PDB file of C-alpha atoms and ligand atoms in Angstrom:
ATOM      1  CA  UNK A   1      19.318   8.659  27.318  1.00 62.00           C
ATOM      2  CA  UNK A   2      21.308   9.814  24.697  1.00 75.00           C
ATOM      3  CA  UNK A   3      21.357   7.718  21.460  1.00 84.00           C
ATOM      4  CA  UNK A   4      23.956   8.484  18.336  1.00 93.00           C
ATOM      5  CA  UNK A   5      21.746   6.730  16.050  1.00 94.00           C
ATOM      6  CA  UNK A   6      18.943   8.889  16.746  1.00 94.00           C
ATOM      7  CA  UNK A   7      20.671  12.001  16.976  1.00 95.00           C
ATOM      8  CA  UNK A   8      22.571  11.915  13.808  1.00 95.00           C
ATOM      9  CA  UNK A   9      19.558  11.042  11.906  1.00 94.00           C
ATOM     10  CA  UNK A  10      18.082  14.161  13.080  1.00 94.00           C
ATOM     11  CA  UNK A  11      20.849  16.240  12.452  1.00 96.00           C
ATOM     12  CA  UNK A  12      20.695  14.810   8.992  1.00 96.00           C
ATOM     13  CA  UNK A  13      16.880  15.141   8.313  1.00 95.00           C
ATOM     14  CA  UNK A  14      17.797  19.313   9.770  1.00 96.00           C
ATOM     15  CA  UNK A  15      20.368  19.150   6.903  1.00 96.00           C
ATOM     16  CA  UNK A  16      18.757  17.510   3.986  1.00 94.00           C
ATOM     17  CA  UNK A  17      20.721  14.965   3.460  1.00 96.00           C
ATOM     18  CA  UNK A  18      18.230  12.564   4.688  1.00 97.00           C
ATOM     19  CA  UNK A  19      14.772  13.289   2.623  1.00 96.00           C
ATOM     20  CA  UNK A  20      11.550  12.708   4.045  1.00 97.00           C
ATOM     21  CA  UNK A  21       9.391  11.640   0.696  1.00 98.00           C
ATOM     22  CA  UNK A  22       5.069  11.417   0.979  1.00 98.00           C
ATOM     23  CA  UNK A  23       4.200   8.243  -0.310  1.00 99.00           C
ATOM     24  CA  UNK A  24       0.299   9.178   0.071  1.00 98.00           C
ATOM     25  CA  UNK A  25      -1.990  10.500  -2.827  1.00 98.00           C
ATOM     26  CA  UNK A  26      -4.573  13.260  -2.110  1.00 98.00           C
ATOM     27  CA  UNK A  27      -7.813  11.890  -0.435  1.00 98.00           C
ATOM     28  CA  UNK A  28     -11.035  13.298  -1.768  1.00 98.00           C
ATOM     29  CA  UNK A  29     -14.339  13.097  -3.590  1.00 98.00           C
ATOM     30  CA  UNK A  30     -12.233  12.413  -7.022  1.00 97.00           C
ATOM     31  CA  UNK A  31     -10.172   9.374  -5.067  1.00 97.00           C
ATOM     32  CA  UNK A  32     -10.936   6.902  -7.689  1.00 96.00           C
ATOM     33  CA  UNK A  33     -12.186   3.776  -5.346  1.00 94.00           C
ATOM     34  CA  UNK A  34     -12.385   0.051  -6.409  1.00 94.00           C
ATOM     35  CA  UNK A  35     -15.574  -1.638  -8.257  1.00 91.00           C
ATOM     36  CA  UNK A  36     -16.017  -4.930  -7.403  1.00 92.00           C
ATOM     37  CA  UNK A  37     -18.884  -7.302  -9.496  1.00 91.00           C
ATOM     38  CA  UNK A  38     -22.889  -6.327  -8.622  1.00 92.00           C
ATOM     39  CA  UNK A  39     -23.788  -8.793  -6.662  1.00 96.00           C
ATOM     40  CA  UNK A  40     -21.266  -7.680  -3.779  1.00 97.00           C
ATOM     41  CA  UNK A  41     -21.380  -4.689  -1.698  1.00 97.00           C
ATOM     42  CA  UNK A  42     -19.532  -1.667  -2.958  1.00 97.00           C
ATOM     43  CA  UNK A  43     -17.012   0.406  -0.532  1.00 97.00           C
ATOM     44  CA  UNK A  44     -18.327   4.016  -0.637  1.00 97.00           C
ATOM     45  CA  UNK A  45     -15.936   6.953  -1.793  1.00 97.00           C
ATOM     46  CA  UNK A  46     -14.801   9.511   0.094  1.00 98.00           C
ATOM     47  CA  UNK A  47     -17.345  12.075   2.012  1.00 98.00           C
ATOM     48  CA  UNK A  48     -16.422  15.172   3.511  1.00 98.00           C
ATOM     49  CA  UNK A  49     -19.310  17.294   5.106  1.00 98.00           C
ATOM     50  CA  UNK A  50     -18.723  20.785   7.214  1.00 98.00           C
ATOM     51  CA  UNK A  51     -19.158  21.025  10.232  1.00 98.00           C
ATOM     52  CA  UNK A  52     -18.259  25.093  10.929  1.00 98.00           C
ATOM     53  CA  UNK A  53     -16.340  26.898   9.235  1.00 98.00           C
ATOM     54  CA  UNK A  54     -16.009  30.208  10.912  1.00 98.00           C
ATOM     55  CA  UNK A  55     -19.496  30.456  11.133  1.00 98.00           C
ATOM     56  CA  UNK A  56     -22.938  30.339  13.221  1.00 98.00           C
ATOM     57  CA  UNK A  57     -21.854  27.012  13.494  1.00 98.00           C
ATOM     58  CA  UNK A  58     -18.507  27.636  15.125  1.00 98.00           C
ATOM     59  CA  UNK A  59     -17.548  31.221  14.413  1.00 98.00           C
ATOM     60  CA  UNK A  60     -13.617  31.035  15.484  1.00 98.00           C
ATOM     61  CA  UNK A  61     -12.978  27.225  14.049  1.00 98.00           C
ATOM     62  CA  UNK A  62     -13.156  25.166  10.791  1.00 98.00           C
ATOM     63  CA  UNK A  63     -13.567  21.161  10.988  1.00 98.00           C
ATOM     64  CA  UNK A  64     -15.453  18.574   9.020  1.00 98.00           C
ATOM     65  CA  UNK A  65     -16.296  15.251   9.304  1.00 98.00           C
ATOM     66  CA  UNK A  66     -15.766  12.209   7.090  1.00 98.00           C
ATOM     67  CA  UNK A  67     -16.573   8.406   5.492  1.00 98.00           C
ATOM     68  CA  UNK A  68     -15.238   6.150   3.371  1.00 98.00           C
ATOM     69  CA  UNK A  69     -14.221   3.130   2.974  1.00 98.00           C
ATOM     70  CA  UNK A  70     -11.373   1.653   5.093  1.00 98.00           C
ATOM     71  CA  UNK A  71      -9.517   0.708   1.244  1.00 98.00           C
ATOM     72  CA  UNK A  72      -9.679   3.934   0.101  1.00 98.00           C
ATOM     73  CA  UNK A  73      -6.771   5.982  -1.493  1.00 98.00           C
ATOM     74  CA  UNK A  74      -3.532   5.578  -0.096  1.00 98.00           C
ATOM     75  CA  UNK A  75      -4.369   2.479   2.590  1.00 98.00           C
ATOM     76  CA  UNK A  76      -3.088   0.172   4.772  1.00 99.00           C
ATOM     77  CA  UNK A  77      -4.417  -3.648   4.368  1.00 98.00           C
ATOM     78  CA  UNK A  78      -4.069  -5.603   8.032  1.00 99.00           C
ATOM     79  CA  UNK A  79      -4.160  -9.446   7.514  1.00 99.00           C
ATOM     80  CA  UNK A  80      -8.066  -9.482   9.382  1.00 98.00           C
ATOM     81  CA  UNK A  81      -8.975  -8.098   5.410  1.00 98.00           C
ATOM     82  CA  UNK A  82      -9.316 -11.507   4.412  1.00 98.00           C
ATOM     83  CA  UNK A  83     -10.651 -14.767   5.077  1.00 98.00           C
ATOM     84  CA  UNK A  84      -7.181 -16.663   5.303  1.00 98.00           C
ATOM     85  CA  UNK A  85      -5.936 -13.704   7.549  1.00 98.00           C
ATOM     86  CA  UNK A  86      -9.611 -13.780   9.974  1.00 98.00           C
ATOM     87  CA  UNK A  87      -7.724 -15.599  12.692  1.00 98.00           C
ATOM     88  CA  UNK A  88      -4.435 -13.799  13.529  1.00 98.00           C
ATOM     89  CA  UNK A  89      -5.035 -11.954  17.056  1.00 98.00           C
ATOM     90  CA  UNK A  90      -2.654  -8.884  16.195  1.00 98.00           C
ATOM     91  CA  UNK A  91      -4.149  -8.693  12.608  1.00 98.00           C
ATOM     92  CA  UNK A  92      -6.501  -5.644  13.267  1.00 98.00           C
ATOM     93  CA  UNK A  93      -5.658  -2.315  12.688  1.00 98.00           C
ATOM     94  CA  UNK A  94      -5.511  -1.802  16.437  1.00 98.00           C
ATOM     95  CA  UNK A  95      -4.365  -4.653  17.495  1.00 98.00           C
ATOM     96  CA  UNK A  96      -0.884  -4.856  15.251  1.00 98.00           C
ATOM     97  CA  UNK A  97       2.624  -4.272  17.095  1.00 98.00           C
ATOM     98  CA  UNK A  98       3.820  -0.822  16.731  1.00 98.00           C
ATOM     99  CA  UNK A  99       7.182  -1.703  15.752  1.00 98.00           C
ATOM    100  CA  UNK A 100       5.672  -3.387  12.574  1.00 98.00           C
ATOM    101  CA  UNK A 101       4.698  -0.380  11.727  1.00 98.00           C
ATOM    102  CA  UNK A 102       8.425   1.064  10.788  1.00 98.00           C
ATOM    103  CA  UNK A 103      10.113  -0.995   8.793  1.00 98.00           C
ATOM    104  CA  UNK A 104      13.065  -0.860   5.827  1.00 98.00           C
ATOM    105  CA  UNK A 105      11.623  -0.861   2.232  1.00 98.00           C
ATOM    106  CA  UNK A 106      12.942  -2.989  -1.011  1.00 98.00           C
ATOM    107  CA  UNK A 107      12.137  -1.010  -4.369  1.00 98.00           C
ATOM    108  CA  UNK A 108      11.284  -3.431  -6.971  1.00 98.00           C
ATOM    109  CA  UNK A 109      11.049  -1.186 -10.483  1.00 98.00           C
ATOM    110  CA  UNK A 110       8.937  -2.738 -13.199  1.00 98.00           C
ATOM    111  CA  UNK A 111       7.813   0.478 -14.574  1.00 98.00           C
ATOM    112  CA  UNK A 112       9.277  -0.153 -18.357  1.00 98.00           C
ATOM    113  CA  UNK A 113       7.436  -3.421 -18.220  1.00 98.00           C
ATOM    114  CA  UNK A 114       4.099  -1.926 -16.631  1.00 98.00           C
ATOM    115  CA  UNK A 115       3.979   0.633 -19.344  1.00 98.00           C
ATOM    116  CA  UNK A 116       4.235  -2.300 -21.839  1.00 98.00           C
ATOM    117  CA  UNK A 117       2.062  -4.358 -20.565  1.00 98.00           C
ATOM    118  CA  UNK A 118      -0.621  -3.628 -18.112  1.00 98.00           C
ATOM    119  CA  UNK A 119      -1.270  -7.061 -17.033  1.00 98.00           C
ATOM    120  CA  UNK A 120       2.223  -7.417 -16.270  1.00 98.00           C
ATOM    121  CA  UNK A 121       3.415  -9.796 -12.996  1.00 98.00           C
ATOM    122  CA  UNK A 122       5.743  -9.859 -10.976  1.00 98.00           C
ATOM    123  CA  UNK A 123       7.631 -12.955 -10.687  1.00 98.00           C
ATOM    124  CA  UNK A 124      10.300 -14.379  -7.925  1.00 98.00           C
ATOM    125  CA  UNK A 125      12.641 -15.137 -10.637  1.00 98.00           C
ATOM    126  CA  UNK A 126      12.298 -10.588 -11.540  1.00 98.00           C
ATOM    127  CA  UNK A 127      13.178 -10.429  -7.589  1.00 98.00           C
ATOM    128  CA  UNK A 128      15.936 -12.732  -7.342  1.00 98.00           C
ATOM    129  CA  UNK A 129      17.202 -11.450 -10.804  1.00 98.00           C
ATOM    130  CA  UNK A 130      16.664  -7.566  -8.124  1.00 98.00           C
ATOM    131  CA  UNK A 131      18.401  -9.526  -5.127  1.00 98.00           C
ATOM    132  CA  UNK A 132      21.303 -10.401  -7.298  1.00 98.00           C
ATOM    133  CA  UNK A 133      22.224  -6.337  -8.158  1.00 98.00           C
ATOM    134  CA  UNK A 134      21.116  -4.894  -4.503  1.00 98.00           C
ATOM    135  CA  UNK A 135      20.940  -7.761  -2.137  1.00 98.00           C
ATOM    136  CA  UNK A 136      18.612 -10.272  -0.487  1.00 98.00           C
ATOM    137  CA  UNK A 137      15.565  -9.052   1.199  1.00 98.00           C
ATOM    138  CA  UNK A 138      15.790  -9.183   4.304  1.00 98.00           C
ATOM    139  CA  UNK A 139      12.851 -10.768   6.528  1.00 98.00           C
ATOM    140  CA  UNK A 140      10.214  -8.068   8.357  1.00 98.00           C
ATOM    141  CA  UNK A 141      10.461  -5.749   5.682  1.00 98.00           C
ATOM    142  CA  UNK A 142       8.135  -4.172   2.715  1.00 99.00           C
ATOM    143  CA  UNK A 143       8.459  -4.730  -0.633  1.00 99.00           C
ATOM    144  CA  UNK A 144       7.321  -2.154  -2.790  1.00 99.00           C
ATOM    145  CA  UNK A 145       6.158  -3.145  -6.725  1.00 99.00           C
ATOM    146  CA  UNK A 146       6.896   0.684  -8.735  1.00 98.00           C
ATOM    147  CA  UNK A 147       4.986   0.297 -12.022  1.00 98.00           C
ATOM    148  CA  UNK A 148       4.650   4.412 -12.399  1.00 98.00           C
ATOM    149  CA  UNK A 149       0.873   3.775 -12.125  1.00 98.00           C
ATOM    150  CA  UNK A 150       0.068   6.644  -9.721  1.00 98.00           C
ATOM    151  CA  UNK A 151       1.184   8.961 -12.494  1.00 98.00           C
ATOM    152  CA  UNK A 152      -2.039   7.940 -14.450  1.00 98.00           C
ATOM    153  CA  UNK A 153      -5.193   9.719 -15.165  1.00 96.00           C
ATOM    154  CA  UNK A 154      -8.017   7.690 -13.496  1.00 96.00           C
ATOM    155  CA  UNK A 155      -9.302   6.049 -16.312  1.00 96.00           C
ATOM    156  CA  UNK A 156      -6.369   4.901 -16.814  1.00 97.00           C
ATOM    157  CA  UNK A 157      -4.968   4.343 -13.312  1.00 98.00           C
ATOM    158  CA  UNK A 158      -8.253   1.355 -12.924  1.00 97.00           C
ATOM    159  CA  UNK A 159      -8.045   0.541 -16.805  1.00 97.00           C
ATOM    160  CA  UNK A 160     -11.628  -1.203 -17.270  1.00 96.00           C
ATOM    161  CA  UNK A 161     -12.401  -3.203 -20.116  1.00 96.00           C
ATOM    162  CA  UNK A 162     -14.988  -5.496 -20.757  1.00 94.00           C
ATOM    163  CA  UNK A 163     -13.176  -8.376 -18.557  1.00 95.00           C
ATOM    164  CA  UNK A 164     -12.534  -6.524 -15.833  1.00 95.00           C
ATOM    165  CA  UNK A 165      -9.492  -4.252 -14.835  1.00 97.00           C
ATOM    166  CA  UNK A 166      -6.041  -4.672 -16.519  1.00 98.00           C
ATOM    167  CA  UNK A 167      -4.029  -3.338 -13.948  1.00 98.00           C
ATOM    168  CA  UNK A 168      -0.269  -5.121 -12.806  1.00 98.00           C
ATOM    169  CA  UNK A 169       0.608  -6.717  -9.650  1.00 98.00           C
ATOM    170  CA  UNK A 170       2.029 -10.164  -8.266  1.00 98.00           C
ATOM    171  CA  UNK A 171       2.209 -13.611  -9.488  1.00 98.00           C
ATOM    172  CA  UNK A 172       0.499 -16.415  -7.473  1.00 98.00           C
ATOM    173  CA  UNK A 173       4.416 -18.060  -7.326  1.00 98.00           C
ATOM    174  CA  UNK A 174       5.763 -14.371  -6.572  1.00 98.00           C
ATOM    175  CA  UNK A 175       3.337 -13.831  -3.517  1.00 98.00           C
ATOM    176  CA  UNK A 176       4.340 -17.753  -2.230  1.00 98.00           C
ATOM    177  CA  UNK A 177       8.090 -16.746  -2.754  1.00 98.00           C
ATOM    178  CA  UNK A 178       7.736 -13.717  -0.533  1.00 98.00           C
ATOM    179  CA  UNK A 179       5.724 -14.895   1.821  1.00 98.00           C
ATOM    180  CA  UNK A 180       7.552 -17.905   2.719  1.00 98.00           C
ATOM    181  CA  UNK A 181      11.305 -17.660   1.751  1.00 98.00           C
ATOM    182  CA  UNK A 182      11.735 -14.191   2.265  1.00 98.00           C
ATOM    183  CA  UNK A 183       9.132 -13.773   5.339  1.00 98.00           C
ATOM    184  CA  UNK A 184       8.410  -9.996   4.105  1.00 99.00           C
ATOM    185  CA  UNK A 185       6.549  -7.524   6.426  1.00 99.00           C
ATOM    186  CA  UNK A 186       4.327  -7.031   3.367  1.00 99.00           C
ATOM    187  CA  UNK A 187       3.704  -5.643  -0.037  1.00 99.00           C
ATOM    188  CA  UNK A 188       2.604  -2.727  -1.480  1.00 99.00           C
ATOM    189  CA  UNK A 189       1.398  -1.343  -5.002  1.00 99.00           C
ATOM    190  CA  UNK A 190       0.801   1.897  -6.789  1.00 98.00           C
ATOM    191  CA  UNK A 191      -2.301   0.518  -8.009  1.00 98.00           C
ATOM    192  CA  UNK A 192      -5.643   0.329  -6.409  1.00 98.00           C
ATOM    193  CA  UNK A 193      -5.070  -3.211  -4.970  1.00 98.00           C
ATOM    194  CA  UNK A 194      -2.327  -5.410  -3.884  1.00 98.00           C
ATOM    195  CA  UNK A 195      -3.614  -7.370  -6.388  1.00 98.00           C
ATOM    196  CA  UNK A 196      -3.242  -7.727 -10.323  1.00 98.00           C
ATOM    197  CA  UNK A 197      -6.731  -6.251 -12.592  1.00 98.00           C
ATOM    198  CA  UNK A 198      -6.817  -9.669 -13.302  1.00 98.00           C
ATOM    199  CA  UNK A 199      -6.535 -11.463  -9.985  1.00 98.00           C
ATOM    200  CA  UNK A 200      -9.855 -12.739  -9.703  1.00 97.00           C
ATOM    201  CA  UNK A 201      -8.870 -15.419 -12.214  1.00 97.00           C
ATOM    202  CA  UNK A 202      -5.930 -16.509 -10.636  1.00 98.00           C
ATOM    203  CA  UNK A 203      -5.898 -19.702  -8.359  1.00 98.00           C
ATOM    204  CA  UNK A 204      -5.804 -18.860  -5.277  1.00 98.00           C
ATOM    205  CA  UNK A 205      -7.820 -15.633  -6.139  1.00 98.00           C
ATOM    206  CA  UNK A 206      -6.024 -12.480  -5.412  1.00 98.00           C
ATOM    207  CA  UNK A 207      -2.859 -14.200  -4.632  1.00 98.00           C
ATOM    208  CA  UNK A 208      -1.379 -10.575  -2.686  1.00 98.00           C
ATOM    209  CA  UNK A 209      -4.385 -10.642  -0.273  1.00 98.00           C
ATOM    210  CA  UNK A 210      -4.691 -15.010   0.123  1.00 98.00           C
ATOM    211  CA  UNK A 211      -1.014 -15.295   0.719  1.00 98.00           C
ATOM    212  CA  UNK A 212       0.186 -11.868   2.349  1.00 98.00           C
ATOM    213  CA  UNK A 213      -2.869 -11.911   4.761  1.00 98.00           C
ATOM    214  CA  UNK A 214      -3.104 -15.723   5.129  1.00 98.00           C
ATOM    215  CA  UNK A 215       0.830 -15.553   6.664  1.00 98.00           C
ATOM    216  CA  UNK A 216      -0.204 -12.436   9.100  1.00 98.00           C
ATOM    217  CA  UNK A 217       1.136  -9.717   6.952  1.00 98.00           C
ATOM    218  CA  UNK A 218       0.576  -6.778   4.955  1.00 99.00           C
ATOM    219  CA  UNK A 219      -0.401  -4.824   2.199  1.00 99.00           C
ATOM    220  CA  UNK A 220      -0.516  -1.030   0.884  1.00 99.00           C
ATOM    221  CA  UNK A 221      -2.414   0.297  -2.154  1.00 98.00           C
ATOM    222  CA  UNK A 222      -2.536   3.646  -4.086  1.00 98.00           C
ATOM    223  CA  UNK A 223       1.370   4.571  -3.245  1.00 98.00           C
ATOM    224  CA  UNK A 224       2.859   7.338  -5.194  1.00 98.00           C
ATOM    225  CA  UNK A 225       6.373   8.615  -5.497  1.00 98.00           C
ATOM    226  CA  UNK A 226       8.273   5.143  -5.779  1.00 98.00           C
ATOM    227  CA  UNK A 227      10.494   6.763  -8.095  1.00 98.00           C
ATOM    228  CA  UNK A 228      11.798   8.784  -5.879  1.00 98.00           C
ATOM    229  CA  UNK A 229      13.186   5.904  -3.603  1.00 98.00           C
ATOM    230  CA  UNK A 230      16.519   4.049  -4.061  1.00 98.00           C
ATOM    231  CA  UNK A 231      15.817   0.189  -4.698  1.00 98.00           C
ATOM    232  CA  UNK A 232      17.327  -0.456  -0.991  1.00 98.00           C
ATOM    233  CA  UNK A 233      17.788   1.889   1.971  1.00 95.00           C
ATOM    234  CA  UNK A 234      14.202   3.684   2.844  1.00 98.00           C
ATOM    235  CA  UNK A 235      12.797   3.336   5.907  1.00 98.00           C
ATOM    236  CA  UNK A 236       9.060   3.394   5.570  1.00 98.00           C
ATOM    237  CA  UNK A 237       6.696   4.467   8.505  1.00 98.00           C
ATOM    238  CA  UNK A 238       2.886   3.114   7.374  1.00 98.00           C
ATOM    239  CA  UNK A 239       0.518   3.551  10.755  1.00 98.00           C
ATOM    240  CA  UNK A 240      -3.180   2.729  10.280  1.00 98.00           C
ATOM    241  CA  UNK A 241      -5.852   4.674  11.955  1.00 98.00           C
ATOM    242  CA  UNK A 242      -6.313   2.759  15.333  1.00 98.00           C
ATOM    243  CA  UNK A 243      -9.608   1.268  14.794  1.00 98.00           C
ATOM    244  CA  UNK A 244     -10.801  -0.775  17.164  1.00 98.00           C
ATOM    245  CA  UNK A 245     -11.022  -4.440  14.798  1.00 98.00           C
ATOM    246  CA  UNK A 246     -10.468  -2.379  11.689  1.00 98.00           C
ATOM    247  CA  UNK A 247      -8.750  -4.074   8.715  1.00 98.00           C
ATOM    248  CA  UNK A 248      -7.425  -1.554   7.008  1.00 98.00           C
ATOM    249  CA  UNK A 249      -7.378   2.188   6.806  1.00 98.00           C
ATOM    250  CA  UNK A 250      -6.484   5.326   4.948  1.00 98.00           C
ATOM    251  CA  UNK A 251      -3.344   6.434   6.007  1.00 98.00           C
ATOM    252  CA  UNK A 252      -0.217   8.710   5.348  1.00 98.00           C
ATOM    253  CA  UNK A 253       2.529   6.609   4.417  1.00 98.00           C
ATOM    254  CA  UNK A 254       6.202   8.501   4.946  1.00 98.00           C
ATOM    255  CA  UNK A 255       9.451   7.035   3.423  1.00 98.00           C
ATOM    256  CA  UNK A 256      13.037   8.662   5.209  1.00 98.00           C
ATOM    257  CA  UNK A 257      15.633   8.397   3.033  1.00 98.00           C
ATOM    258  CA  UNK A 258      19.006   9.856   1.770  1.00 94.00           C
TER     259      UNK A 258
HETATM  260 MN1   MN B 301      -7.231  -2.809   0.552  1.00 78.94          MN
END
């Protein structure tokens, strides 16, 4: 069946007139990884051991294996990540509809007031103040908060101090507004979390992961290249390793665009 839609694109992405932009950083031994307080179980970094590489151990192939974390680098957050989310019966990595897993993006830029202030939030009054120059967000798709944080070193990508991270993200209002007037597929972040350094304080607690997750949807951390997407317009393809009741994964996250 022939389909115009489909076949211009295509044609387009053959041309370059439609760009195909990685929204993923490098996953390694140096992905910096979240630290959460002693008393709770850390998530492990990033482990890649050989298995052969053109060797005694497999002298015509090269593979490896590999751990981590499912939250670690450039990941996808499904709605079973957290206690309000626990219930939802298509909120595990493999048990999500596929066509969630495509969706238009909204470009939110707060990088100026990031850089200004690290414990910046988002508010719904910054995204209707956004909706007014490019549009109302439409429901089912991702919101994406660029703060210009993946172009950090990783000290100062997780920015410790003595209270914790100081790291932007959304208000507790912002997080209600998008959930439940706008209906959003879900939101992502260039930082290490959906969530603000600062979240813990907040009531409800990490309002990105309470809300998002609590309304079955979804989260991604660690993007990169933001500013290289217009503020309406991408499509974003963000596919989670199918693991069987997973809830989350790494993942390569893929924006098309013109
Ligand atoms: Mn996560």
């Amino acid at each position: 069946m022939k389909n115009s839609t489909l076949t211009n694109l295509v044609n387009e992405m053959a041309a370059g007139s439609i760009r195909v932009v990685d929204l993923t950083v490098p996953l390694s031994a140096d992905t910096p990884i979240i630290g959460l307080p002693e008393e709770f179980k850390q998530s492990p970094a990033f482990k890649m051991e050989k298995i052969s590489h053109f060797d005694k151990d497999g002298p015509a192939w090269y593979w490896n294996s590999f751990s981590c974390g499912e939250h670690t680098g450039t990941h996808f957050d499904a709605p079973a990540h957290w206690v309000t989310g626990q219930n939802y019966k298509d909120g595990c990595t493999d048990t999500i509809p596929p066509a969630k897993l495509v969706a238009a993006a909204n470009v939110i830029d707060v990088s100026k007031e990031a850089a200004e202030n690290p414990d910046y939030l988002l508010s719904s009054a910054k995204i209707e103040e956004w909706e007014k120059e490019h549009g109302k967000i439409e429901a089912g798709t991702w919101v994406l908060m660029r703060t210009d944080w993946s172009k950090r070193s990783t000290k100062d990508f997780l920015n410790y101090a003595e209270d914790g991270p100081h790291t932007p993200g959304p208000s507790v209002e912002c997080m209600e507004f998008l959930a439940k007037e706008r209906d959003i597929l879900g939101f992502g972040v260039e930082t290490i979390g959906t969530d603000a350094g600062q979240a813990f304080a907040f009531d409800p607690a990490f309002p990105a992961h309470h809300l998002m997750h609590g309304n079955n949807k979804f989260g991604l951390a660690s993007l990169t290249n933001l500013d290289q997407l217009p503020p309406k317009g991408a499509l974003i393809v963000a596919a989670p390793l199918k693991i069987v009741q997973g809830s989350g994964s790494p993942l390569r996250v893929i924006a098309i665009t013109a």
